[in-house]
Short mmCIF file of C-alpha atoms in Angstrom, two decimals:
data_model
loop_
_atom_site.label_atom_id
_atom_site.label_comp_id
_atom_site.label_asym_id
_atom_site.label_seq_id
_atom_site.Cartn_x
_atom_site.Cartn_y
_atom_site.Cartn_z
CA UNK A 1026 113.22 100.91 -10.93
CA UNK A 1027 111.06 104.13 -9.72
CA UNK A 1028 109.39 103.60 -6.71
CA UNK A 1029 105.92 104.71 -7.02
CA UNK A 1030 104.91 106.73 -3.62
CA UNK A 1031 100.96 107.54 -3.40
CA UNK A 1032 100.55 111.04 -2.43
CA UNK A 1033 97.25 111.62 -0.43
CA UNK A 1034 94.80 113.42 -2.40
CA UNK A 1035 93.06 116.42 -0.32
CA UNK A 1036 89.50 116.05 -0.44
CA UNK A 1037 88.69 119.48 -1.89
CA UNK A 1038 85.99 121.53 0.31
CA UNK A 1039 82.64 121.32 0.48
CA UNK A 1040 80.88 124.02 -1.02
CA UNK A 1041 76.94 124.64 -0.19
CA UNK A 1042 74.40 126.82 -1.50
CA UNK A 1043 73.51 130.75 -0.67
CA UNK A 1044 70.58 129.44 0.17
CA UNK A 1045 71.93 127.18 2.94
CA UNK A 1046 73.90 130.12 4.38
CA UNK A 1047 70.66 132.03 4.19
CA UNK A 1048 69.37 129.09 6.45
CA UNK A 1049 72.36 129.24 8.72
CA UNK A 1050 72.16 133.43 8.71
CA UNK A 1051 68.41 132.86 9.71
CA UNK A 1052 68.93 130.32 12.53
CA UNK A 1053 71.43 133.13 13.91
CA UNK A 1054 68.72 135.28 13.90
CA UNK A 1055 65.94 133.51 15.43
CA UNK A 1056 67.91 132.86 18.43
CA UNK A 1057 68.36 136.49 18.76
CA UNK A 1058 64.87 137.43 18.16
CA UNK A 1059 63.09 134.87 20.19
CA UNK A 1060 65.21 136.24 23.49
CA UNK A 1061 64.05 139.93 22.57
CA UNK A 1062 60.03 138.81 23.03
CA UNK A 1063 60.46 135.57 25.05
CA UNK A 1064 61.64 137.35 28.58
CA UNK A 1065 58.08 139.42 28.11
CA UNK A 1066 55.88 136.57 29.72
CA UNK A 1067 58.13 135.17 32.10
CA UNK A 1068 58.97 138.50 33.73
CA UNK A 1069 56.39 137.95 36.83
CA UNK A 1070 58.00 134.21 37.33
CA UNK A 1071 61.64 135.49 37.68
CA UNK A 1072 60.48 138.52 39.84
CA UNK A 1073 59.30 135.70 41.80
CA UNK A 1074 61.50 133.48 41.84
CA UNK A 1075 64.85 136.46 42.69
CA UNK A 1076 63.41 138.92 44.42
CA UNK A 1077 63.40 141.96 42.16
CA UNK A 1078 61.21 144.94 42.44
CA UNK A 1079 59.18 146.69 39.84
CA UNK A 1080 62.20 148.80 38.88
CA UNK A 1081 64.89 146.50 39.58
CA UNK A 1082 62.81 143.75 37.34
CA UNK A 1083 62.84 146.01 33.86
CA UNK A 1084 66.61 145.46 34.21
CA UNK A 1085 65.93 142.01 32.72
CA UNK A 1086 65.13 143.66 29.71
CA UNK A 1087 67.08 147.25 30.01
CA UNK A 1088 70.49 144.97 30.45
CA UNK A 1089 70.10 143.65 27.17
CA UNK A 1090 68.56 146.38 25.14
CA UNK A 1091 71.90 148.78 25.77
CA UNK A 1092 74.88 147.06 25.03
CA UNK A 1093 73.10 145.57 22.13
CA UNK A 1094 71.23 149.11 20.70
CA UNK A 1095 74.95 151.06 21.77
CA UNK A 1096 77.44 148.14 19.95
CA UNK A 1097 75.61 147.80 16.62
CA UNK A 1098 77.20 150.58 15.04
CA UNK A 1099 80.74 149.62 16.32
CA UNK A 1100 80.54 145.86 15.56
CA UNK A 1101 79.06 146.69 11.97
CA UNK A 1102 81.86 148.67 10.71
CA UNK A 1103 84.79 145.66 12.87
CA UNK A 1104 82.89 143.57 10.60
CA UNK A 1105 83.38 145.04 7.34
CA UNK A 1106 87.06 144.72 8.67
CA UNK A 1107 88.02 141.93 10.45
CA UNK A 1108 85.05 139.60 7.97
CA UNK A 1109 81.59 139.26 8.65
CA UNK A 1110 81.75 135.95 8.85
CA UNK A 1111 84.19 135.90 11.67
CA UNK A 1112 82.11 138.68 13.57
CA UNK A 1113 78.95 136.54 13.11
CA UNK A 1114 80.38 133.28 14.22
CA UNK A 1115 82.05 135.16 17.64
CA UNK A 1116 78.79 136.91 18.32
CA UNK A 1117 77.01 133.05 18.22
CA UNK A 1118 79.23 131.85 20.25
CA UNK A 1119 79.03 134.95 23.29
CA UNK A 1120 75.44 134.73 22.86
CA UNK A 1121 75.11 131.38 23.27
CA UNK A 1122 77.46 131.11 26.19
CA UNK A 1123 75.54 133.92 27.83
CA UNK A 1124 72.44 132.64 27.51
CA UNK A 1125 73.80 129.46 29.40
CA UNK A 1126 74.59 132.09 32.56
CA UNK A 1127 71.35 133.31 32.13
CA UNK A 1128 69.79 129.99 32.71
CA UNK A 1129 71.21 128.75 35.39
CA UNK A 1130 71.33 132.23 37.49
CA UNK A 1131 70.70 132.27 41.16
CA UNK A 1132 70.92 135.89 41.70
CA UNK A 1133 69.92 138.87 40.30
CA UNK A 1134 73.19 140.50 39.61
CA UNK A 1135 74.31 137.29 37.55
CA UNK A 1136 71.04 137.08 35.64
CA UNK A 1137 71.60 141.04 34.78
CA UNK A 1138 75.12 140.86 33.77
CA UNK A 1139 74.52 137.52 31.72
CA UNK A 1140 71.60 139.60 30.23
CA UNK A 1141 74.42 142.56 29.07
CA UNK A 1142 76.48 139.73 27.36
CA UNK A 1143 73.43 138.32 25.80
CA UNK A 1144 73.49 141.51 24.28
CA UNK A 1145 76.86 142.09 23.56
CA UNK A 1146 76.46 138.52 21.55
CA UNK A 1147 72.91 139.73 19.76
CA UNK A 1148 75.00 143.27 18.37
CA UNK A 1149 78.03 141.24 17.17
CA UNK A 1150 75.66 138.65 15.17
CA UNK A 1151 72.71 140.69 14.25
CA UNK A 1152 75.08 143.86 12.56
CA UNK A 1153 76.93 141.76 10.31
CA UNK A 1154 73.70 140.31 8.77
CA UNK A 1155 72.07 141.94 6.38
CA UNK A 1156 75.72 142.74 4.83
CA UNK A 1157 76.17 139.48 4.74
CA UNK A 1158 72.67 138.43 3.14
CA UNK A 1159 73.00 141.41 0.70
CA UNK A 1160 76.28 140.08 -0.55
CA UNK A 1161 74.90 136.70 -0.99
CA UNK A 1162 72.35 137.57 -3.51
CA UNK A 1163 73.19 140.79 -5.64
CA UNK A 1164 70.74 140.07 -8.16
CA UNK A 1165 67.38 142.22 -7.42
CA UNK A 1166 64.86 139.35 -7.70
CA UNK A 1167 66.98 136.90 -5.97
CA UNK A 1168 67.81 139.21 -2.73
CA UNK A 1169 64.22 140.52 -2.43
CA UNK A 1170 62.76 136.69 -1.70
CA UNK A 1171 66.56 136.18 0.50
CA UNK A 1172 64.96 139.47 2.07
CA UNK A 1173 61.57 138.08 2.64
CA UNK A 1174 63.06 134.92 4.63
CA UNK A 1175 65.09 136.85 6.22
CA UNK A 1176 62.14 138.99 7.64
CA UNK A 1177 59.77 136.08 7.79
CA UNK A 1178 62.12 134.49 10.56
CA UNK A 1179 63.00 138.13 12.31
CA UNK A 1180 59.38 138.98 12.51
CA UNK A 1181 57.61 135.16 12.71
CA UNK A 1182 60.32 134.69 15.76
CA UNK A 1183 59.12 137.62 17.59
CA UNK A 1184 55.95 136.88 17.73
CA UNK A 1185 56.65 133.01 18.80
CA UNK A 1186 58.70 133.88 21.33
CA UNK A 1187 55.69 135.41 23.15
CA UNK A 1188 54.47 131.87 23.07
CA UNK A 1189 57.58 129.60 23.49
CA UNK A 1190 58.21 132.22 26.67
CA UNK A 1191 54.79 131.36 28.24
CA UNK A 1192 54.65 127.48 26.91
CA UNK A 1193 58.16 126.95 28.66
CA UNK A 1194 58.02 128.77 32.21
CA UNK A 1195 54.39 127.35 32.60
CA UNK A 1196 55.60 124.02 31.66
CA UNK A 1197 59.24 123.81 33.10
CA UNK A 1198 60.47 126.54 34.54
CA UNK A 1199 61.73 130.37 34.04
CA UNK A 1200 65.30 129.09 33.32
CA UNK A 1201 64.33 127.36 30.29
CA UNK A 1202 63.73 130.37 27.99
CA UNK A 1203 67.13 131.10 28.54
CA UNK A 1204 68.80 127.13 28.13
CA UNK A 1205 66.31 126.44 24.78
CA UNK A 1206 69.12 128.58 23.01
CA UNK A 1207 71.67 126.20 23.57
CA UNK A 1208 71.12 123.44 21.15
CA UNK A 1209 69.75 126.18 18.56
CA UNK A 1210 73.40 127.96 19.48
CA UNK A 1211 75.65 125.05 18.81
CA UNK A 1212 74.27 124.17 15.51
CA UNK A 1213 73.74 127.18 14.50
CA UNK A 1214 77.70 128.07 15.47
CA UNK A 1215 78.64 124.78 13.94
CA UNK A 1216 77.00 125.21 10.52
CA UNK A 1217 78.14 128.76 10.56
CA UNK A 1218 81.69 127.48 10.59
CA UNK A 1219 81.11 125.14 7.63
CA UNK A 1220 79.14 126.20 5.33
CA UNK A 1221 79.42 130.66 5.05
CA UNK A 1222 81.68 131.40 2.68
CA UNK A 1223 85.46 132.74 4.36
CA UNK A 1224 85.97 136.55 4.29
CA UNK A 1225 88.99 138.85 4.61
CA UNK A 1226 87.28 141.72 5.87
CA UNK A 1227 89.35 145.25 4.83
CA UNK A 1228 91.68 144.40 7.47
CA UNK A 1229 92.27 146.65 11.08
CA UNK A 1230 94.99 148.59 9.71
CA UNK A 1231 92.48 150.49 7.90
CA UNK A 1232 90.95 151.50 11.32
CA UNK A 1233 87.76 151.89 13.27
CA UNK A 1234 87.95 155.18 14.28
CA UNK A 1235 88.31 154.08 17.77
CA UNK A 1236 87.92 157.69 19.75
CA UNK A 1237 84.30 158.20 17.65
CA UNK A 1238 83.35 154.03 18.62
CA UNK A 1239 83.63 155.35 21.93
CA UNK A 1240 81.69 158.72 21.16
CA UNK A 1241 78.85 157.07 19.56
CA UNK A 1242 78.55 153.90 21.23
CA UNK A 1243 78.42 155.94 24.71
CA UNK A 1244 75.72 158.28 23.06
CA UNK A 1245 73.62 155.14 21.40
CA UNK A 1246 73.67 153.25 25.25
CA UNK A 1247 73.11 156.47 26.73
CA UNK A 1248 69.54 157.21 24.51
CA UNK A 1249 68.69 153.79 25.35
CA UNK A 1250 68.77 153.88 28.72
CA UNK A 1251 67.37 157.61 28.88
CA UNK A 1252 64.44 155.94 27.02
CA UNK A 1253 63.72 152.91 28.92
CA UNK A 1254 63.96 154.08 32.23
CA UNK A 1255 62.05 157.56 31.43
CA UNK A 1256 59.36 155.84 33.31
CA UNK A 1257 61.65 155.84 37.34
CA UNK A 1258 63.02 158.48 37.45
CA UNK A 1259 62.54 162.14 37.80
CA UNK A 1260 62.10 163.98 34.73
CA UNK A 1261 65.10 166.80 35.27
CA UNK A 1262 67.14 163.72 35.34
CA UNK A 1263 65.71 162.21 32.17
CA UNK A 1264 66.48 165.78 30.25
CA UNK A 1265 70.07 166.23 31.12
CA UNK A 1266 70.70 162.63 30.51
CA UNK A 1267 69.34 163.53 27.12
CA UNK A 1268 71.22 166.55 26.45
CA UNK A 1269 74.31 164.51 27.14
CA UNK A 1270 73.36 161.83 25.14
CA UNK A 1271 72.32 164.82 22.47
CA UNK A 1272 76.27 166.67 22.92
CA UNK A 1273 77.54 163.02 22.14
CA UNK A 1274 76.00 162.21 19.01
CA UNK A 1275 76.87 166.17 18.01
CA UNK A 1276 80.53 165.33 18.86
CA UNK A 1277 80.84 162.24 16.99
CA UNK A 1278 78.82 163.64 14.01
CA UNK A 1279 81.91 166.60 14.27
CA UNK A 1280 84.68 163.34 14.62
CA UNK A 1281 83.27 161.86 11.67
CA UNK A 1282 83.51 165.28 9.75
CA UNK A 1283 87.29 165.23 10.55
CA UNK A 1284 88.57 161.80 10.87
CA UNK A 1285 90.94 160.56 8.28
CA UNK A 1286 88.74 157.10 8.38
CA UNK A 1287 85.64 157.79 9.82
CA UNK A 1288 83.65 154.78 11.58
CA UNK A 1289 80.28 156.20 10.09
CA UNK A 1290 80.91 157.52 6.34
CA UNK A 1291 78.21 160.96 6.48
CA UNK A 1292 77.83 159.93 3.28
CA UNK A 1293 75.72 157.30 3.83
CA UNK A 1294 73.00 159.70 5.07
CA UNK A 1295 73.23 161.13 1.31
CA UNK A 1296 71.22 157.88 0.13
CA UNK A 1297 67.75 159.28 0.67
CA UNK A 1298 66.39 155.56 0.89
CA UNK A 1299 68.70 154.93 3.64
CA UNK A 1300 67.90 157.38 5.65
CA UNK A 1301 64.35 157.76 4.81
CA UNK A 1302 64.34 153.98 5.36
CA UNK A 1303 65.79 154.27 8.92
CA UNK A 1304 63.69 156.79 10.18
CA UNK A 1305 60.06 155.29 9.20
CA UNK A 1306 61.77 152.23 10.86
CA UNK A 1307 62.40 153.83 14.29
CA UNK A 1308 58.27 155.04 14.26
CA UNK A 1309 57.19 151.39 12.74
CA UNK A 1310 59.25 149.36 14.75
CA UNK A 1311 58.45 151.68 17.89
CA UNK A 1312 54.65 150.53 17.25
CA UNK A 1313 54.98 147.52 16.49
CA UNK A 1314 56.84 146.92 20.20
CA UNK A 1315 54.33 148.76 21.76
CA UNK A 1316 51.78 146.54 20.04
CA UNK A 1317 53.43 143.22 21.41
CA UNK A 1318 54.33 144.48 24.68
CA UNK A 1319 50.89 146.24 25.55
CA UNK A 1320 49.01 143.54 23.83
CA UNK A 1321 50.14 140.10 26.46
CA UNK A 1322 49.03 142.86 29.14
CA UNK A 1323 45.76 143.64 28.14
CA UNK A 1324 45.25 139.91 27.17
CA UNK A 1325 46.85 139.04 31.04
CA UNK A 1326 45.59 141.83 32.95
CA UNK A 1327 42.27 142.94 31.28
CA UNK A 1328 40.94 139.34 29.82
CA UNK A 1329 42.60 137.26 32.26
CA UNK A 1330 44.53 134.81 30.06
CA UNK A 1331 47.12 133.02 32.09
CA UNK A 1332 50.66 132.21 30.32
CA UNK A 1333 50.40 129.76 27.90
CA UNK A 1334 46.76 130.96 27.22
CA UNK A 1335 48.60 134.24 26.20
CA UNK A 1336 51.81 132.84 24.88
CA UNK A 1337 48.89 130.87 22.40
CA UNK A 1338 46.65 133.65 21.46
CA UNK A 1339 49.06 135.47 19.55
CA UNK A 1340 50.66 132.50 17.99
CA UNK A 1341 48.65 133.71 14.36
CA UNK A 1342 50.52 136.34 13.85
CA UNK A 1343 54.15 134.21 13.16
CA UNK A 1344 51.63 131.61 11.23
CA UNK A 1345 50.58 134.48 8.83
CA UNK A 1346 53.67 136.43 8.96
CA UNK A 1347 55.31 133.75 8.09
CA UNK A 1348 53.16 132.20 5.00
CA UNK A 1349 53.00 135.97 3.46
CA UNK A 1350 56.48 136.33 3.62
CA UNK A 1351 57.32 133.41 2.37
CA UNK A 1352 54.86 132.61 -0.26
CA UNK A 1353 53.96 136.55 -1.25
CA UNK A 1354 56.09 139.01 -0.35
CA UNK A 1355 58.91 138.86 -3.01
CA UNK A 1356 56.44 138.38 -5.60
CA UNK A 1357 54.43 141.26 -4.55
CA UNK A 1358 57.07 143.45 -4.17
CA UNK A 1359 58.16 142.30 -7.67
CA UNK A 1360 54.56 143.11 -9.37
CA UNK A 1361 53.74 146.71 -7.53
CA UNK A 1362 56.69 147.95 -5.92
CA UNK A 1363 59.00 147.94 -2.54
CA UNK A 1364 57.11 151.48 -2.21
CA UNK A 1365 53.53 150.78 -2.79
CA UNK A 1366 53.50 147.63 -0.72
CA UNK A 1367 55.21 149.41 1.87
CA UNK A 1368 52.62 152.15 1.84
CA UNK A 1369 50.05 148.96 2.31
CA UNK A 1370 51.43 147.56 5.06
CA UNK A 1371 51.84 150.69 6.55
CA UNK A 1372 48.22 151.70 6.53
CA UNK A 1373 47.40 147.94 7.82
CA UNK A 1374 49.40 148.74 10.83
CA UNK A 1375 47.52 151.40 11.59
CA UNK A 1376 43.85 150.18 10.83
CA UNK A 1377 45.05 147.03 13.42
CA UNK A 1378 46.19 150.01 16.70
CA UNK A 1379 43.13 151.74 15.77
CA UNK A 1380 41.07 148.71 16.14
CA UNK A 1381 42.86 147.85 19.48
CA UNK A 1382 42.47 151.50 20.37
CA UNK A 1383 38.80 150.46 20.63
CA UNK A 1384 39.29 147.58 23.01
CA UNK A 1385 36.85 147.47 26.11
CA UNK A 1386 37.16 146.50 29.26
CA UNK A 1387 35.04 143.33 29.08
CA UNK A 1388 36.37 142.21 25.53
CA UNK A 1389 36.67 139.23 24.30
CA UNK A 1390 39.67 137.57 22.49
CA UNK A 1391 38.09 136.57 19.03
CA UNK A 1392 36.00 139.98 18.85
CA UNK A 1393 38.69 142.88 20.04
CA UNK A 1394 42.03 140.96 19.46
CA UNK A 1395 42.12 138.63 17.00
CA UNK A 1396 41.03 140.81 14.03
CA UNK A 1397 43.41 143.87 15.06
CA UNK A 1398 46.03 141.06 15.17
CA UNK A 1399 45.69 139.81 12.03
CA UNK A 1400 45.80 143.27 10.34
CA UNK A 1401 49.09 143.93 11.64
CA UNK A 1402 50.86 140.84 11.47
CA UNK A 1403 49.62 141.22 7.77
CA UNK A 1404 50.64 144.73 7.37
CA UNK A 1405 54.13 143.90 8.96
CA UNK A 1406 54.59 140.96 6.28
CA UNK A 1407 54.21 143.23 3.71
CA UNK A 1408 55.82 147.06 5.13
CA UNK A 1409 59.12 145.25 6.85
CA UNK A 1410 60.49 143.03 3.40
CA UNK A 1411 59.92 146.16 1.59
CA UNK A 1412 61.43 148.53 3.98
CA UNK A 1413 64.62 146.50 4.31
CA UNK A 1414 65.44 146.11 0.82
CA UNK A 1415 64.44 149.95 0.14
CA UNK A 1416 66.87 150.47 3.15
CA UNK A 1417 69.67 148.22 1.34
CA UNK A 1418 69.47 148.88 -2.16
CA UNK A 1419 71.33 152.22 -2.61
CA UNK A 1420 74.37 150.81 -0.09
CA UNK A 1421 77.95 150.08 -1.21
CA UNK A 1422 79.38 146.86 -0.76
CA UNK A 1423 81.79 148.33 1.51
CA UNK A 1424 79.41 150.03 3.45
CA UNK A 1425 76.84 147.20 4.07
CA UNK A 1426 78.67 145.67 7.51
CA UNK A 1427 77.88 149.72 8.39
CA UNK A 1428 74.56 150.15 6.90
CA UNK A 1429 72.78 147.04 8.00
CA UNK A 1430 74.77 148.02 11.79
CA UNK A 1431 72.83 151.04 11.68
CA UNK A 1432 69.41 149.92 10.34
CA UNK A 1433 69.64 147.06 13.33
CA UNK A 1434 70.44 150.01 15.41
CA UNK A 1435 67.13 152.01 14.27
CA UNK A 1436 65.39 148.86 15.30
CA UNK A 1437 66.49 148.78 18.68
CA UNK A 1438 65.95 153.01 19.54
CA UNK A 1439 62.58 152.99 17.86
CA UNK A 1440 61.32 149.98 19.62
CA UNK A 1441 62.91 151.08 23.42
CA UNK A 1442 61.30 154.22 22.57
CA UNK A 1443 58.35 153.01 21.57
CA UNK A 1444 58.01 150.96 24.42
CA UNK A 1445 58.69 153.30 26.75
CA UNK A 1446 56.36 156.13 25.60
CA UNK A 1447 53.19 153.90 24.77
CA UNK A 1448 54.05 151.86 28.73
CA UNK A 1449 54.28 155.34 30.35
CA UNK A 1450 50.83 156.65 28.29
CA UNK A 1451 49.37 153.36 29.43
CA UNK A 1452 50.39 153.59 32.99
CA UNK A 1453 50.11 157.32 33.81
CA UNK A 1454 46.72 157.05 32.35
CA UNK A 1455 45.62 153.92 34.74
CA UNK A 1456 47.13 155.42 38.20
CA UNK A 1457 45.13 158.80 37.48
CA UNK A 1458 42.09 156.76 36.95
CA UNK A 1459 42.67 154.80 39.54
CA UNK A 1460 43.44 158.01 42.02
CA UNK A 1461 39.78 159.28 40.81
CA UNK A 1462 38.17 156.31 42.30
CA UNK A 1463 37.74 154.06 39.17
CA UNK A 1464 38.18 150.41 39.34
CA UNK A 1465 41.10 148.46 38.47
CA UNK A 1466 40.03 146.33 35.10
CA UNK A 1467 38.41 149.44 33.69
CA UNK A 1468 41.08 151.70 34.42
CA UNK A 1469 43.44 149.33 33.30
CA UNK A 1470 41.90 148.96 29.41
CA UNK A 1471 41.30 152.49 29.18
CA UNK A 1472 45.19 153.11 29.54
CA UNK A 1473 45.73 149.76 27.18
CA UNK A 1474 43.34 151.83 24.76
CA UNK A 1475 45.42 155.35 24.69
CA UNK A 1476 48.22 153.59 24.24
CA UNK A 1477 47.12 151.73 21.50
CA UNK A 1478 45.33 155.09 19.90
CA UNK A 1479 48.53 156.89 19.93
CA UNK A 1480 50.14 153.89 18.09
CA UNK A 1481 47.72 154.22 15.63
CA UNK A 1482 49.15 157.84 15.21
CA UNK A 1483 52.64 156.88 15.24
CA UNK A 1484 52.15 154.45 12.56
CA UNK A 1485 49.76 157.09 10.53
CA UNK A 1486 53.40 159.05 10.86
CA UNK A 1487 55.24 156.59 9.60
CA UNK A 1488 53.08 156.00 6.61
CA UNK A 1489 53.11 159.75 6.05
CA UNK A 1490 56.86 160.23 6.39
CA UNK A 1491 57.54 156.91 4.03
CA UNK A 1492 55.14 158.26 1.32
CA UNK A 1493 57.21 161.66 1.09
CA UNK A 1494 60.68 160.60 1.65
CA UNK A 1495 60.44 157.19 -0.11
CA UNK A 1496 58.65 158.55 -3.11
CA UNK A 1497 61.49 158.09 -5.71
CA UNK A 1498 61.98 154.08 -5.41
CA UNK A 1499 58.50 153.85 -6.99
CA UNK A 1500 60.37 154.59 -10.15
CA UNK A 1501 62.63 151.88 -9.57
#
């Protein structure tokens, strides 16, 4: 007689929706977002509470902004080789761990260096992402509303962490805008593991290029730093750190000519959506951080709002960002066009920094900021959905790790570089003010309102430069 032996049966794998690894992607995201805007109100707490100076404090920021700008590229293209997915799920868990070292710093020089692995963490998970989304949902309709939560989140978080940033360090304590990213961390890591789909990658023997990583990342760090310290130091310095930086990217650019498997295919830049798409970015994005930057101060310095007051007065822009992305954008951009509704948000954008432009010294909240505002956080709901799947659309599959590296990477240069100029505009404009004899709230808006008038004509650029270059995907 047979013995009968039961075999265990293996429970076969869960498998979830796109749509809950667009969810997972998104929480990934947040986390990264909300740290780029939610160090903005704490700043004068933790210069407080450590001891840094003026110069020594924009290191809080500057720490994170070049490791993160200079790695996208780099950690985009390891992606497309080693998986996304494994990229995505490593850069959750640096980030997370460094923004554990961030919160319970002492010092400054652990709070800085935590801040460069914070961003070492944000490059790894944010390059791999809009690969990864694009892959997800190949079908136009479907990936322009995967687009539009995407963007909804990215933008929405922004704004919110202005508010989480002044809602926690009023409440608790500095620390805590750094230790809320935990628990989002961990289950974000966690359901990353599960539920995104495994990926091969193309595998590291087909290479990286290695000698143009360095070349280029060196040259990306380089511009941001030149750009967001332009402000302390002298400005010799600031141009032959910029011709270096300049001789860098010309020497990759010649690398990628040459190599037998270049880290950044030139032909990418042949896709006049891409690159079109990239550089209306860099002025957009550049205004749009001058916007929220600018904006708490004026709302701080010239309407004396403490920090939750502030954190709260801009918390309608991720409330209508988010309900027009969500409930409009894909369908919009369905009925007229990624083009014309990028041209719309566009001019939005610039009606809002011309309104601001306009602001007076003793303004009021619901008169001077609330309408600008709400023009841009409309005009961003409807110009950054369309610009990222213009940006997307003409991209390879084997290129997208590298494509959505670099249009994170345009992200990061134009808003430094926004930031910078429009801060230094602002500033230079107050001290000479102030040097003429003028007092300190008046001088103070009228630098707020130069600022904000020559983000009016940076965004008038962009709308200029997308209506040109961007012309052809109205056919589409």
């Amino acid at each position: 007689m047979t013995a009968i032996v039961d075999t265990p049966q293996r429970t076969p794998r869960r498998t979830y929706s796109r749509w809950t690894a667009l969810v997972v992607l998104c929480a990934g995201t947040l986390m990264t977002v909300l740290d780029g805007n939610i160090v903005t109100v704490a700043m004068p707490a933790v210069q407080s509470d450590l001891g840094f100076t003026g110069a020594g404090l924009a290191w809080v920021v500057n720490a994170y902004l070049i490791p993160f700008g200079g790695l996208l590229l780099l950690v985009g293209r390891l992606g497309d080789l080693v998986g996304r997915k494994r990229m995505f799920v490593a850069g959750l868990a640096v980030f997370t761990a460094a923004s554990v070292l961030c919160g319970t710093a002492t010092g400054q020089s652990t709070l800085i260096a935590a801040r460069a692995l914070q961003g070492v963490g944000g490059a790894m998970t944010s390059a791999v992402v809009l690969g990864m989304l694009v892959a997800l949902f190949p079908e136009p309709r479907a990936q322009a509303r995967a687009i539009a939560v995407f963007s909804a989140v990215g933008a929405a978080g922004g704004a919110l962490g202005t508010f989480l940033g002044g809602a926690l360090t009023q409440a608790l304590n500095w620390h805590w805008i750094f230790l809320i990213n935990l628990p989002i961390g961990l289950v974000a890591l966690l359901a990353a593991v599960r539920v995104l789909a495994p990926e091969d990658g193309e595998g590291l023997g087909r290479g990286a290029d290695y000698p143009g990583a360095a070349l280029v990342t060196g040259a990306l760090m380089l511009t941001v730093y030149v750009i967001v310290g332009s402000g302390d130091r002298e400005p010799t310095t600031t141009i032959l750190l910029a011709a270096l930086a300049l001789a860098l990217f010309t020497a990759f650019t010649v690398r990628q000519a040459r190599a037998a498997r270049p880290l950044l295919r030139l032909r990418l830049f042949g896709s006049r959506l891409l690159s079109g798409a990239n550089a209306v970015q860099i002025l957009m994005i550049g205004t749009m951080y001058g916007f929220q930057f600018l904006g708490a101060l004026y709302v701080q310095r010239v309407l004396g709002f403490g920090e939750l007051l502030t954190g709260t007065a801009f918390l309608p822009a991720p409330v209508v960002i988010g309900v027009l992305m969500l409930s409009l954008s894909a369908r919009t951009i369905g009925r007229f066009g990624a083009y014309r509704v990028l041209l719309a948000g566009l001019l939005l954008i610039c009606a809002g920094m011309a309104l601001l432009s306009r602001a007076p010294a003793d303004g009021s909240y619901l008169a001077d900021v609330l309408p600008a505002l709400l023009l841009l956080a409309t005009g961003f709901a409807a110009a950054m959905p369309a610009l990222t799947g213009l940006a997307m659309s003409g991209v390879r599959e084997e290129d997208a790790g590298l494509a959505s590296g670099l249009f994170n990477t345009t992200q990061v240069v134009g808003g430094s570089l926004g930031l910078a100029v429009l801060s230094v505009l602002a500033a230079s404009r107050t001290e000479g003010l102030l040097g003429r004899g003028a007092e300190l709230v008046p001088a103070t808006a009228e630098g707020y309102q130069l600022a904000f008038g020559v983000g009016a004509g940076v965004a008038g650029a962009a709308l200029a430069l997308a209506a040109v270059t961007l012309r052809s995907a109205s056919r589409g």
